């Protein structure tokens, strides 16, 4: 992943223009590129665990000092993973004295859920038999 900042889903000048549900309209190239960056940030088991730990924390935030001991990784490596999640717009943070506290950005995860969710009450598409399959 590059060092450039990732644009947060749903936080553009064209509100609502990014990423319709996958079953409602095909993604255009720009939408697919933007969405792929967020999924790339989620494409690592450590980052998924970090996101889960932050999102499930009572009170909605967690100190980095509570995250680091859960992994057999160095503090700089954990900080790097947190930075990638932050750049993808999945989490945000606030420094308080020596420690940094992280919290989920629910608008981003809600947006991802909306993209992946089939519209309520809509039937599943008909499945067709694969080519060469016996009838």
mmCIF file with all atom_site columns, C-alpha atoms in Angstrom:
data_model
loop_
_atom_site.group_PDB
_atom_site.id
_atom_site.type_symbol
_atom_site.label_atom_id
_atom_site.label_alt_id
_atom_site.label_comp_id
_atom_site.label_asym_id
_atom_site.label_entity_id
_atom_site.label_seq_id
_atom_site.pdbx_PDB_ins_code
_atom_site.Cartn_x
_atom_site.Cartn_y
_atom_site.Cartn_z
_atom_site.occupancy
_atom_site.B_iso_or_equiv
_atom_site.pdbx_formal_charge
_atom_site.auth_seq_id
_atom_site.auth_comp_id
_atom_site.auth_asym_id
_atom_site.auth_atom_id
_atom_site.pdbx_PDB_model_num
ATOM 1   C CA . UNK A 1 1   ? 0.000   0.000   0.000   1.00 0.00 ? 1   UNK A CA 1
ATOM 2   C CA . UNK A 1 2   ? 1.376   3.394   -0.861  1.00 0.00 ? 2   UNK A CA 1
ATOM 3   C CA . UNK A 1 3   ? 2.090   6.150   1.623   1.00 0.00 ? 3   UNK A CA 1
ATOM 4   C CA . UNK A 1 4   ? -0.564  8.408   0.104   1.00 0.00 ? 4   UNK A CA 1
ATOM 5   C CA . UNK A 1 5   ? -3.727  9.113   2.049   1.00 0.00 ? 5   UNK A CA 1
ATOM 6   C CA . UNK A 1 6   ? -6.716  7.032   1.042   1.00 0.00 ? 6   UNK A CA 1
ATOM 7   C CA . UNK A 1 7   ? -9.969  8.828   0.386   1.00 0.00 ? 7   UNK A CA 1
ATOM 8   C CA . UNK A 1 8   ? -12.573 7.747   2.924   1.00 0.00 ? 8   UNK A CA 1
ATOM 9   C CA . UNK A 1 9   ? -15.630 6.086   1.412   1.00 0.00 ? 9   UNK A CA 1
ATOM 10  C CA . UNK A 1 10  ? -18.607 8.386   1.340   1.00 0.00 ? 10  UNK A CA 1
ATOM 11  C CA . UNK A 1 11  ? -16.551 11.474  2.191   1.00 0.00 ? 11  UNK A CA 1
ATOM 12  C CA . UNK A 1 12  ? -16.239 13.136  -1.181  1.00 0.00 ? 12  UNK A CA 1
ATOM 13  C CA . UNK A 1 13  ? -17.749 16.170  -2.796  1.00 0.00 ? 13  UNK A CA 1
ATOM 14  C CA . UNK A 1 14  ? -20.263 13.883  -4.518  1.00 0.00 ? 14  UNK A CA 1
ATOM 15  C CA . UNK A 1 15  ? -22.165 12.635  -1.487  1.00 0.00 ? 15  UNK A CA 1
ATOM 16  C CA . UNK A 1 16  ? -23.734 9.286   -2.273  1.00 0.00 ? 16  UNK A CA 1
ATOM 17  C CA . UNK A 1 17  ? -21.889 9.020   -5.588  1.00 0.00 ? 17  UNK A CA 1
ATOM 18  C CA . UNK A 1 18  ? -19.457 6.370   -4.402  1.00 0.00 ? 18  UNK A CA 1
ATOM 19  C CA . UNK A 1 19  ? -20.093 2.705   -4.535  1.00 0.00 ? 19  UNK A CA 1
ATOM 20  C CA . UNK A 1 20  ? -23.727 1.698   -4.932  1.00 0.00 ? 20  UNK A CA 1
ATOM 21  C CA . UNK A 1 21  ? -24.689 -1.736  -3.660  1.00 0.00 ? 21  UNK A CA 1
ATOM 22  C CA . UNK A 1 22  ? -23.074 -4.432  -5.765  1.00 0.00 ? 22  UNK A CA 1
ATOM 23  C CA . UNK A 1 23  ? -26.477 -5.844  -6.701  1.00 0.00 ? 23  UNK A CA 1
ATOM 24  C CA . UNK A 1 24  ? -28.067 -2.508  -7.590  1.00 0.00 ? 24  UNK A CA 1
ATOM 25  C CA . UNK A 1 25  ? -25.566 -1.227  -10.170 1.00 0.00 ? 25  UNK A CA 1
ATOM 26  C CA . UNK A 1 26  ? -22.140 -2.179  -11.469 1.00 0.00 ? 26  UNK A CA 1
ATOM 27  C CA . UNK A 1 27  ? -19.239 -0.259  -9.973  1.00 0.00 ? 27  UNK A CA 1
ATOM 28  C CA . UNK A 1 28  ? -17.412 2.055   -12.305 1.00 0.00 ? 28  UNK A CA 1
ATOM 29  C CA . UNK A 1 29  ? -13.616 1.974   -12.433 1.00 0.00 ? 29  UNK A CA 1
ATOM 30  C CA . UNK A 1 30  ? -13.062 4.811   -9.925  1.00 0.00 ? 30  UNK A CA 1
ATOM 31  C CA . UNK A 1 31  ? -15.512 3.301   -7.437  1.00 0.00 ? 31  UNK A CA 1
ATOM 32  C CA . UNK A 1 32  ? -13.847 -0.104  -7.730  1.00 0.00 ? 32  UNK A CA 1
ATOM 33  C CA . UNK A 1 33  ? -10.385 1.383   -7.167  1.00 0.00 ? 33  UNK A CA 1
ATOM 34  C CA . UNK A 1 34  ? -11.580 3.316   -4.110  1.00 0.00 ? 34  UNK A CA 1
ATOM 35  C CA . UNK A 1 35  ? -13.371 0.323   -2.638  1.00 0.00 ? 35  UNK A CA 1
ATOM 36  C CA . UNK A 1 36  ? -10.416 -1.992  -3.307  1.00 0.00 ? 36  UNK A CA 1
ATOM 37  C CA . UNK A 1 37  ? -8.184  0.257   -1.173  1.00 0.00 ? 37  UNK A CA 1
ATOM 38  C CA . UNK A 1 38  ? -10.453 -0.207  1.826   1.00 0.00 ? 38  UNK A CA 1
ATOM 39  C CA . UNK A 1 39  ? -10.693 -3.957  1.282   1.00 0.00 ? 39  UNK A CA 1
ATOM 40  C CA . UNK A 1 40  ? -6.914  -4.077  0.906   1.00 0.00 ? 40  UNK A CA 1
ATOM 41  C CA . UNK A 1 41  ? -6.599  -2.471  4.335   1.00 0.00 ? 41  UNK A CA 1
ATOM 42  C CA . UNK A 1 42  ? -8.887  -5.203  5.670   1.00 0.00 ? 42  UNK A CA 1
ATOM 43  C CA . UNK A 1 43  ? -7.006  -7.930  3.811   1.00 0.00 ? 43  UNK A CA 1
ATOM 44  C CA . UNK A 1 44  ? -4.628  -8.755  6.652   1.00 0.00 ? 44  UNK A CA 1
ATOM 45  C CA . UNK A 1 45  ? -5.504  -10.930 9.678   1.00 0.00 ? 45  UNK A CA 1
ATOM 46  C CA . UNK A 1 46  ? -3.731  -8.584  12.105  1.00 0.00 ? 46  UNK A CA 1
ATOM 47  C CA . UNK A 1 47  ? -5.652  -5.572  10.820  1.00 0.00 ? 47  UNK A CA 1
ATOM 48  C CA . UNK A 1 48  ? -8.941  -7.478  10.950  1.00 0.00 ? 48  UNK A CA 1
ATOM 49  C CA . UNK A 1 49  ? -8.243  -8.431  14.563  1.00 0.00 ? 49  UNK A CA 1
ATOM 50  C CA . UNK A 1 50  ? -7.264  -4.868  15.436  1.00 0.00 ? 50  UNK A CA 1
ATOM 51  C CA . UNK A 1 51  ? -10.458 -3.518  13.865  1.00 0.00 ? 51  UNK A CA 1
ATOM 52  C CA . UNK A 1 52  ? -12.508 -6.108  15.734  1.00 0.00 ? 52  UNK A CA 1
ATOM 53  C CA . UNK A 1 53  ? -10.817 -5.311  19.037  1.00 0.00 ? 53  UNK A CA 1
ATOM 54  C CA . UNK A 1 54  ? -11.445 -1.588  18.566  1.00 0.00 ? 54  UNK A CA 1
ATOM 55  C CA . UNK A 1 55  ? -15.044 -1.978  17.361  1.00 0.00 ? 55  UNK A CA 1
ATOM 56  C CA . UNK A 1 56  ? -16.064 -4.370  20.130  1.00 0.00 ? 56  UNK A CA 1
ATOM 57  C CA . UNK A 1 57  ? -14.525 -2.398  22.980  1.00 0.00 ? 57  UNK A CA 1
ATOM 58  C CA . UNK A 1 58  ? -17.011 -1.175  25.606  1.00 0.00 ? 58  UNK A CA 1
ATOM 59  C CA . UNK A 1 59  ? -17.076 2.609   25.492  1.00 0.00 ? 59  UNK A CA 1
ATOM 60  C CA . UNK A 1 60  ? -16.130 2.611   21.820  1.00 0.00 ? 60  UNK A CA 1
ATOM 61  C CA . UNK A 1 61  ? -12.425 3.286   22.111  1.00 0.00 ? 61  UNK A CA 1
ATOM 62  C CA . UNK A 1 62  ? -9.255  1.535   23.145  1.00 0.00 ? 62  UNK A CA 1
ATOM 63  C CA . UNK A 1 63  ? -5.759  2.649   24.087  1.00 0.00 ? 63  UNK A CA 1
ATOM 64  C CA . UNK A 1 64  ? -2.920  1.396   21.928  1.00 0.00 ? 64  UNK A CA 1
ATOM 65  C CA . UNK A 1 65  ? -1.346  0.142   25.167  1.00 0.00 ? 65  UNK A CA 1
ATOM 66  C CA . UNK A 1 66  ? -4.222  -2.385  25.386  1.00 0.00 ? 66  UNK A CA 1
ATOM 67  C CA . UNK A 1 67  ? -3.908  -3.492  21.760  1.00 0.00 ? 67  UNK A CA 1
ATOM 68  C CA . UNK A 1 68  ? -0.185  -4.204  21.519  1.00 0.00 ? 68  UNK A CA 1
ATOM 69  C CA . UNK A 1 69  ? 0.021   -7.024  24.131  1.00 0.00 ? 69  UNK A CA 1
ATOM 70  C CA . UNK A 1 70  ? -2.594  -9.058  22.235  1.00 0.00 ? 70  UNK A CA 1
ATOM 71  C CA . UNK A 1 71  ? -0.121  -9.678  19.396  1.00 0.00 ? 71  UNK A CA 1
ATOM 72  C CA . UNK A 1 72  ? 3.284   -11.263 19.065  1.00 0.00 ? 72  UNK A CA 1
ATOM 73  C CA . UNK A 1 73  ? 4.423   -8.231  17.072  1.00 0.00 ? 73  UNK A CA 1
ATOM 74  C CA . UNK A 1 74  ? 6.523   -5.181  17.872  1.00 0.00 ? 74  UNK A CA 1
ATOM 75  C CA . UNK A 1 75  ? 4.878   -1.887  18.782  1.00 0.00 ? 75  UNK A CA 1
ATOM 76  C CA . UNK A 1 76  ? 6.065   -0.224  15.528  1.00 0.00 ? 76  UNK A CA 1
ATOM 77  C CA . UNK A 1 77  ? 4.450   -3.029  13.505  1.00 0.00 ? 77  UNK A CA 1
ATOM 78  C CA . UNK A 1 78  ? 1.152   -2.606  15.363  1.00 0.00 ? 78  UNK A CA 1
ATOM 79  C CA . UNK A 1 79  ? 1.368   1.160   14.808  1.00 0.00 ? 79  UNK A CA 1
ATOM 80  C CA . UNK A 1 80  ? 1.901   0.571   11.085  1.00 0.00 ? 80  UNK A CA 1
ATOM 81  C CA . UNK A 1 81  ? -1.208  -1.625  10.862  1.00 0.00 ? 81  UNK A CA 1
ATOM 82  C CA . UNK A 1 82  ? -3.229  0.977   12.788  1.00 0.00 ? 82  UNK A CA 1
ATOM 83  C CA . UNK A 1 83  ? -1.969  3.680   10.415  1.00 0.00 ? 83  UNK A CA 1
ATOM 84  C CA . UNK A 1 84  ? -3.224  1.697   7.397   1.00 0.00 ? 84  UNK A CA 1
ATOM 85  C CA . UNK A 1 85  ? -6.641  1.231   9.011   1.00 0.00 ? 85  UNK A CA 1
ATOM 86  C CA . UNK A 1 86  ? -6.732  4.951   9.783   1.00 0.00 ? 86  UNK A CA 1
ATOM 87  C CA . UNK A 1 87  ? -5.744  5.927   6.226   1.00 0.00 ? 87  UNK A CA 1
ATOM 88  C CA . UNK A 1 88  ? -8.529  3.703   4.887   1.00 0.00 ? 88  UNK A CA 1
ATOM 89  C CA . UNK A 1 89  ? -11.007 5.623   7.047   1.00 0.00 ? 89  UNK A CA 1
ATOM 90  C CA . UNK A 1 90  ? -11.935 2.606   9.158   1.00 0.00 ? 90  UNK A CA 1
ATOM 91  C CA . UNK A 1 91  ? -10.663 4.001   12.467  1.00 0.00 ? 91  UNK A CA 1
ATOM 92  C CA . UNK A 1 92  ? -9.741  7.353   13.940  1.00 0.00 ? 92  UNK A CA 1
ATOM 93  C CA . UNK A 1 93  ? -7.528  8.259   16.857  1.00 0.00 ? 93  UNK A CA 1
ATOM 94  C CA . UNK A 1 94  ? -6.825  10.859  19.504  1.00 0.00 ? 94  UNK A CA 1
ATOM 95  C CA . UNK A 1 95  ? -3.612  11.416  21.445  1.00 0.00 ? 95  UNK A CA 1
ATOM 96  C CA . UNK A 1 96  ? -4.016  11.869  25.190  1.00 0.00 ? 96  UNK A CA 1
ATOM 97  C CA . UNK A 1 97  ? -0.710  12.535  26.867  1.00 0.00 ? 97  UNK A CA 1
ATOM 98  C CA . UNK A 1 98  ? 1.605   9.675   25.984  1.00 0.00 ? 98  UNK A CA 1
ATOM 99  C CA . UNK A 1 99  ? -1.071  7.301   24.701  1.00 0.00 ? 99  UNK A CA 1
ATOM 100 C CA . UNK A 1 100 ? -3.155  7.164   21.541  1.00 0.00 ? 100 UNK A CA 1
ATOM 101 C CA . UNK A 1 101 ? -6.783  6.039   21.740  1.00 0.00 ? 101 UNK A CA 1
ATOM 102 C CA . UNK A 1 102 ? -8.459  4.456   18.713  1.00 0.00 ? 102 UNK A CA 1
ATOM 103 C CA . UNK A 1 103 ? -12.135 4.288   17.788  1.00 0.00 ? 103 UNK A CA 1
ATOM 104 C CA . UNK A 1 104 ? -14.149 2.864   14.919  1.00 0.00 ? 104 UNK A CA 1
ATOM 105 C CA . UNK A 1 105 ? -15.511 5.131   12.187  1.00 0.00 ? 105 UNK A CA 1
ATOM 106 C CA . UNK A 1 106 ? -18.981 3.555   11.903  1.00 0.00 ? 106 UNK A CA 1
ATOM 107 C CA . UNK A 1 107 ? -19.895 5.520   8.774   1.00 0.00 ? 107 UNK A CA 1
ATOM 108 C CA . UNK A 1 108 ? -17.220 3.628   6.836   1.00 0.00 ? 108 UNK A CA 1
ATOM 109 C CA . UNK A 1 109 ? -18.176 0.175   8.091   1.00 0.00 ? 109 UNK A CA 1
ATOM 110 C CA . UNK A 1 110 ? -21.861 0.999   7.543   1.00 0.00 ? 110 UNK A CA 1
ATOM 111 C CA . UNK A 1 111 ? -21.013 2.030   3.987   1.00 0.00 ? 111 UNK A CA 1
ATOM 112 C CA . UNK A 1 112 ? -19.174 -1.262  3.392   1.00 0.00 ? 112 UNK A CA 1
ATOM 113 C CA . UNK A 1 113 ? -22.115 -3.193  4.807   1.00 0.00 ? 113 UNK A CA 1
ATOM 114 C CA . UNK A 1 114 ? -24.480 -1.323  2.494   1.00 0.00 ? 114 UNK A CA 1
ATOM 115 C CA . UNK A 1 115 ? -22.349 -2.111  -0.524  1.00 0.00 ? 115 UNK A CA 1
ATOM 116 C CA . UNK A 1 116 ? -22.296 -5.825  0.284   1.00 0.00 ? 116 UNK A CA 1
ATOM 117 C CA . UNK A 1 117 ? -25.925 -6.184  1.370   1.00 0.00 ? 117 UNK A CA 1
ATOM 118 C CA . UNK A 1 118 ? -28.648 -7.394  -0.944  1.00 0.00 ? 118 UNK A CA 1
ATOM 119 C CA . UNK A 1 119 ? -31.642 -5.037  -0.929  1.00 0.00 ? 119 UNK A CA 1
ATOM 120 C CA . UNK A 1 120 ? -34.282 -6.267  1.543   1.00 0.00 ? 120 UNK A CA 1
ATOM 121 C CA . UNK A 1 121 ? -36.931 -8.516  0.119   1.00 0.00 ? 121 UNK A CA 1
ATOM 122 C CA . UNK A 1 122 ? -35.229 -8.877  -3.231  1.00 0.00 ? 122 UNK A CA 1
ATOM 123 C CA . UNK A 1 123 ? -35.020 -12.479 -4.451  1.00 0.00 ? 123 UNK A CA 1
ATOM 124 C CA . UNK A 1 124 ? -31.673 -14.075 -5.140  1.00 0.00 ? 124 UNK A CA 1
ATOM 125 C CA . UNK A 1 125 ? -30.736 -14.193 -8.821  1.00 0.00 ? 125 UNK A CA 1
ATOM 126 C CA . UNK A 1 126 ? -31.541 -17.428 -10.664 1.00 0.00 ? 126 UNK A CA 1
ATOM 127 C CA . UNK A 1 127 ? -28.577 -19.753 -10.836 1.00 0.00 ? 127 UNK A CA 1
ATOM 128 C CA . UNK A 1 128 ? -27.688 -21.193 -14.186 1.00 0.00 ? 128 UNK A CA 1
ATOM 129 C CA . UNK A 1 129 ? -25.938 -24.495 -14.632 1.00 0.00 ? 129 UNK A CA 1
ATOM 130 C CA . UNK A 1 130 ? -22.243 -24.162 -15.423 1.00 0.00 ? 130 UNK A CA 1
ATOM 131 C CA . UNK A 1 131 ? -21.274 -24.856 -19.034 1.00 0.00 ? 131 UNK A CA 1
ATOM 132 C CA . UNK A 1 132 ? -20.767 -28.574 -19.610 1.00 0.00 ? 132 UNK A CA 1
ATOM 133 C CA . UNK A 1 133 ? -22.770 -29.636 -16.542 1.00 0.00 ? 133 UNK A CA 1
ATOM 134 C CA . UNK A 1 134 ? -25.101 -32.593 -16.962 1.00 0.00 ? 134 UNK A CA 1
ATOM 135 C CA . UNK A 1 135 ? -28.813 -31.827 -16.884 1.00 0.00 ? 135 UNK A CA 1
#
